[in-house]
Short mmCIF file of C-alpha atoms in Angstrom, two decimals:
data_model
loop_
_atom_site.label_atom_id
_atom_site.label_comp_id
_atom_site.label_asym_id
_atom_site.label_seq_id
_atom_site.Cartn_x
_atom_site.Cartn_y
_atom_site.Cartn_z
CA UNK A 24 100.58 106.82 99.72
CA UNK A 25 96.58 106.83 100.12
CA UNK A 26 95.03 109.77 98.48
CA UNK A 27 92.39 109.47 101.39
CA UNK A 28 91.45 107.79 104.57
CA UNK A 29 88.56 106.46 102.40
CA UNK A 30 87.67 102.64 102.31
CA UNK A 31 88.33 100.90 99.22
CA UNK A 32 90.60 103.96 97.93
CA UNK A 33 93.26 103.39 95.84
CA UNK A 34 97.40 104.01 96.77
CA UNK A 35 99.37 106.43 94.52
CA UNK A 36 102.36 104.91 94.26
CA UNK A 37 106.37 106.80 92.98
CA UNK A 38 109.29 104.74 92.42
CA UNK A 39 111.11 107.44 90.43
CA UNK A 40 109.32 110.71 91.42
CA UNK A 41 107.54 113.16 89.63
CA UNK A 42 108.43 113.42 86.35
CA UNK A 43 105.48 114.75 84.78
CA UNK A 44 103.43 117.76 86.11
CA UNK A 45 100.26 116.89 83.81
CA UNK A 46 100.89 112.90 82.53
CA UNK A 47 100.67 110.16 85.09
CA UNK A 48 103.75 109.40 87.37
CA UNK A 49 102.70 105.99 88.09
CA UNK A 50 104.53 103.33 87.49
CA UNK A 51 103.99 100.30 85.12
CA UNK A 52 102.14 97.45 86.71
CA UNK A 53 102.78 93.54 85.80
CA UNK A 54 100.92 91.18 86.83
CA UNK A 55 101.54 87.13 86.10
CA UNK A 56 103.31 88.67 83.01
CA UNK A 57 99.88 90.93 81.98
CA UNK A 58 100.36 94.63 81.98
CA UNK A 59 97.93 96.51 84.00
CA UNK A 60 96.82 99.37 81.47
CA UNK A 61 93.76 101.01 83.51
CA UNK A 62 94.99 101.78 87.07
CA UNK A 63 92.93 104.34 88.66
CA UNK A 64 94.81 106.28 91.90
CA UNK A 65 92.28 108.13 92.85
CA UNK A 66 89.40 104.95 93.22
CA UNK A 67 89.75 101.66 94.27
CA UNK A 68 91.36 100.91 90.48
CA UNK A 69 92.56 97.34 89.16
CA UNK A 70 95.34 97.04 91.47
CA UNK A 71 93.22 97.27 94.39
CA UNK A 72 91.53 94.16 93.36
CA UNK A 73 93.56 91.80 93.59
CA UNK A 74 94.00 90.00 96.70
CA UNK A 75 97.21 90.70 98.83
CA UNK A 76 97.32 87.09 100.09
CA UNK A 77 97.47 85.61 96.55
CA UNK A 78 100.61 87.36 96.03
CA UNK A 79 103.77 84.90 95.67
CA UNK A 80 106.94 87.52 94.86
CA UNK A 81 106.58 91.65 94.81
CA UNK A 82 109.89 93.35 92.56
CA UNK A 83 110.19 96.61 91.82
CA UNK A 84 112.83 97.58 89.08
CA UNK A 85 113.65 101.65 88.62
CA UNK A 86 116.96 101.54 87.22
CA UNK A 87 117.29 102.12 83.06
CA UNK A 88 117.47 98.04 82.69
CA UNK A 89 113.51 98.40 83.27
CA UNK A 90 112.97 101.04 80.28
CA UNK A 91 114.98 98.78 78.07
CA UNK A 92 112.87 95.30 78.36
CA UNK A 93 109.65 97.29 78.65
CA UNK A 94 110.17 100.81 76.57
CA UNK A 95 108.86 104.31 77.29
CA UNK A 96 106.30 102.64 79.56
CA UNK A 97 108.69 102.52 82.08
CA UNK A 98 110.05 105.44 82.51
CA UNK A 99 107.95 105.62 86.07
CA UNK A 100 109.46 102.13 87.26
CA UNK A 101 107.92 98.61 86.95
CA UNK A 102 106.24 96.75 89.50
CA UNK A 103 106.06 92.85 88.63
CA UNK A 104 103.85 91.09 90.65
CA UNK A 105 103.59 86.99 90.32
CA UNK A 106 100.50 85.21 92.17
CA UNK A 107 100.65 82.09 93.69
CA UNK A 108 100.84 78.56 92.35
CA UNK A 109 100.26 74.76 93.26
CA UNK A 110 103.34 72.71 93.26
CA UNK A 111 103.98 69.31 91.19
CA UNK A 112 102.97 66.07 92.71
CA UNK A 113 102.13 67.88 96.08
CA UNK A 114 99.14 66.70 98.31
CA UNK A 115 95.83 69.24 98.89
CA UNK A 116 96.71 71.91 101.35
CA UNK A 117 93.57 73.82 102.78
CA UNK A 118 94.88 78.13 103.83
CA UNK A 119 92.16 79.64 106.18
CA UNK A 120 92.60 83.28 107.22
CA UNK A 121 90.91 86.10 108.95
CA UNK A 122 92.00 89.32 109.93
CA UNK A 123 90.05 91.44 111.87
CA UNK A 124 90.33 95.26 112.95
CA UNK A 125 88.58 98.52 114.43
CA UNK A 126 89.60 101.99 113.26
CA UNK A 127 88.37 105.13 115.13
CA UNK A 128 89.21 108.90 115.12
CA UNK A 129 92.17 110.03 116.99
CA UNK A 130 91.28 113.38 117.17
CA UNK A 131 88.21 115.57 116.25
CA UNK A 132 88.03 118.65 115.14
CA UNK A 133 88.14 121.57 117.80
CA UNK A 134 84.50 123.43 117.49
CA UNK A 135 82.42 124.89 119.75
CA UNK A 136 79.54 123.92 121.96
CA UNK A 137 76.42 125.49 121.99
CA UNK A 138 77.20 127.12 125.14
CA UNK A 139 80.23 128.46 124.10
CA UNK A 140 78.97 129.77 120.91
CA UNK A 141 75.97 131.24 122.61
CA UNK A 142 78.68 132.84 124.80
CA UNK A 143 81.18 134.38 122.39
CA UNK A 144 77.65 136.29 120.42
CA UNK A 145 76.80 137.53 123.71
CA UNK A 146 79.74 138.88 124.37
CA UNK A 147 80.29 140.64 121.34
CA UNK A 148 76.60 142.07 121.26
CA UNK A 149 76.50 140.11 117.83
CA UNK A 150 72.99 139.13 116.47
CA UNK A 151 72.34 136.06 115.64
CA UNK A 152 71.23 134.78 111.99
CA UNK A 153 69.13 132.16 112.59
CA UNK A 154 67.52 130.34 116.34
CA UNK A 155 70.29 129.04 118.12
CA UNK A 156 67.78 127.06 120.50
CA UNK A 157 67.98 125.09 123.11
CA UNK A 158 69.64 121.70 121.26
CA UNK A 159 73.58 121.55 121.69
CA UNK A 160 74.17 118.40 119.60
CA UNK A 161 77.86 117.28 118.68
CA UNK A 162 77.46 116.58 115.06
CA UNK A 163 81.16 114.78 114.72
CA UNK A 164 79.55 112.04 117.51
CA UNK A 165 76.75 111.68 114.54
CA UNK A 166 78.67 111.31 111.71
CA UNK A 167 81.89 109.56 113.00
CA UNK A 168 81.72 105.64 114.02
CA UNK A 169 84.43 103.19 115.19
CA UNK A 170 84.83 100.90 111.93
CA UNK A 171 84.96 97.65 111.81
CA UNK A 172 86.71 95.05 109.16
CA UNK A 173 87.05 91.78 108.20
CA UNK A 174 89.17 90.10 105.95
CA UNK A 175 88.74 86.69 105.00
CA UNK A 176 90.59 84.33 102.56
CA UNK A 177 90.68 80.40 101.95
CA UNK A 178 92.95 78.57 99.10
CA UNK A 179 93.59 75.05 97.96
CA UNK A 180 96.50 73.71 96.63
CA UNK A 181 98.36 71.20 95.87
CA UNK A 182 99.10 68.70 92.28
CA UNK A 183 97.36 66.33 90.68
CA UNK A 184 99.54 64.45 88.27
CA UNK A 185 101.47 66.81 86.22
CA UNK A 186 98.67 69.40 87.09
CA UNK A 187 99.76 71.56 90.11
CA UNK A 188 96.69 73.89 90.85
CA UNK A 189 95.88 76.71 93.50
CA UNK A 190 92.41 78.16 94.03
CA UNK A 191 91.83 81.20 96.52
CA UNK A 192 88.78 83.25 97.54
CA UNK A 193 88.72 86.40 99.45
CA UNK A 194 86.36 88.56 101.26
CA UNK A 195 86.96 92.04 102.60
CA UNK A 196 84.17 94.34 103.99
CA UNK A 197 85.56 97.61 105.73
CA UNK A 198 83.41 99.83 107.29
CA UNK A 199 84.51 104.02 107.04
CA UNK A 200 84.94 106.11 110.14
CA UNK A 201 82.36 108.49 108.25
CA UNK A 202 79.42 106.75 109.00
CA UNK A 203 78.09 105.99 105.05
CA UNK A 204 81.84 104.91 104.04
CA UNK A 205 82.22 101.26 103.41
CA UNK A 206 83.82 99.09 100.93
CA UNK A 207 83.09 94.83 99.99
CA UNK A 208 85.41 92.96 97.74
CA UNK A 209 84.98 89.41 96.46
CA UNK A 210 88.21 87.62 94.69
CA UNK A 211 89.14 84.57 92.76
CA UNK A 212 91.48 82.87 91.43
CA UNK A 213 92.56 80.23 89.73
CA UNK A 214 96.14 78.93 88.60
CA UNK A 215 96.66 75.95 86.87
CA UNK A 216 100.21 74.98 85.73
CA UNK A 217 100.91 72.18 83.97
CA UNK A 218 104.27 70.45 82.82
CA UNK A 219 103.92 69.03 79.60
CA UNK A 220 106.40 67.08 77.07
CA UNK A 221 108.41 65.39 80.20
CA UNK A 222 108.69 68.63 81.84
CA UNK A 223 109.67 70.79 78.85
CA UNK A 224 106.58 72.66 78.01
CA UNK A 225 105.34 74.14 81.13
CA UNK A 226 102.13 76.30 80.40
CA UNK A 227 100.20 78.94 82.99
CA UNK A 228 96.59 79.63 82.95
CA UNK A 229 95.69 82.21 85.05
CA UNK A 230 91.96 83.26 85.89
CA UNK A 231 91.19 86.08 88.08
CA UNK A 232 87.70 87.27 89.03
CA UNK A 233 87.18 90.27 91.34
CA UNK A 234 83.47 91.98 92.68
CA UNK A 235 84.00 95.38 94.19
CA UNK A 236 81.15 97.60 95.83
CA UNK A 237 82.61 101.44 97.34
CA UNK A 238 79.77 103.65 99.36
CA UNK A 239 81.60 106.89 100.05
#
């Protein structure tokens, strides 16, 4: 679950509860075989940059086989993430994607208006503290905006040789519903996997690259 409706904030995520009232509860992270040691919940954190749509195969393992191939660290679960990859001998395939979306708030808060307000001190012969005045301005109409975002991704892949390769860039900018919130993120990434020794040395390189910016 999102600790907030916040853009660019981070998911805490429980595969096997709370077991801890003071350590962390989240579970361990793999990604392309790389451990992810500094994930954040509570900002937008390591996992949040990387780029859903360079994700190949999502397992989760919370049974006691996942504490005995990866010790104490995974006594919350494991998550094992693999990214995508080129294929052997296969021609250049171009990926073009775009998602677009509005958010808006479903329901404000309840106040009063300045008529009302004005009414209820009346009422109750109730002096005010300060000049009420003549302005009745609906502050949640000032601060609240429909938000807009767009996510956009492109990838190549294919082979060359005994090379397969896949390169992907993403861009997501997501505006807030509170008017100052918004959130950019620029990814990369670059998989090369070649098959050496007549196919019986296959090596991964894996290079990601990630530039995040968070207004609250």
């Amino acid at each position: 679950f999102r600790s907030s409706g916040q853009p660019g904030v981070g998911s805490s995520l429980l595969i096997r509860g709370g077991a801890s009232s003071s350590a962390s509860n989240n579970p361990l992270i793999i990604i392309d075989g790389a451990p992810l040691e500094c994930w954040n919940p509570n900002g937008p954190g390591m996992l949040r940059q990387l780029n859903p749509n360079d994700i190949e195969t999502f397992t989760v393992l919370k049974d006691a086989a996942a504490a005995a191939i990866y010790g104490s660290r995974a006594s919350n679960g494991v998550i094992i993430i693999t990214t995508k990859k080129g294929k052997l001998n296969d021609k250049l395939h171009v990926d073009f994607s775009t998602n677009n979306s509005v958010s808006t708030l479903i329901k404000p808060e309840s106040v009063l208006t300045t008529e009302q307000y004005k009414e209820v001190i009346t009422s109750n012969n109730l002096t005010p503290t300060f000049d009420i005045g003549a302005a009745s301005t609906d502050w949640q109409k000032e601060i609240y905006q429909n938000a807009f975002a767009t996510d956009n991704n492109i990838s190549l892949s294919g082979g060359i040789k005994k090379l397969p390769y896949r390169f992907s860039v993403g861009y997501l900018d997501q505006d807030g519903v509170f008017k100052t919130g918004n959130y950019k993120r620029v990814t990369g990434l670059l998989n090369l996997s070649p098959k050496l020794l007549k196919g019986s040395l296959n090596l991964n390189l894996s290079i990601k690259a990630s530039y995040e910016k968070q207004r609250i």
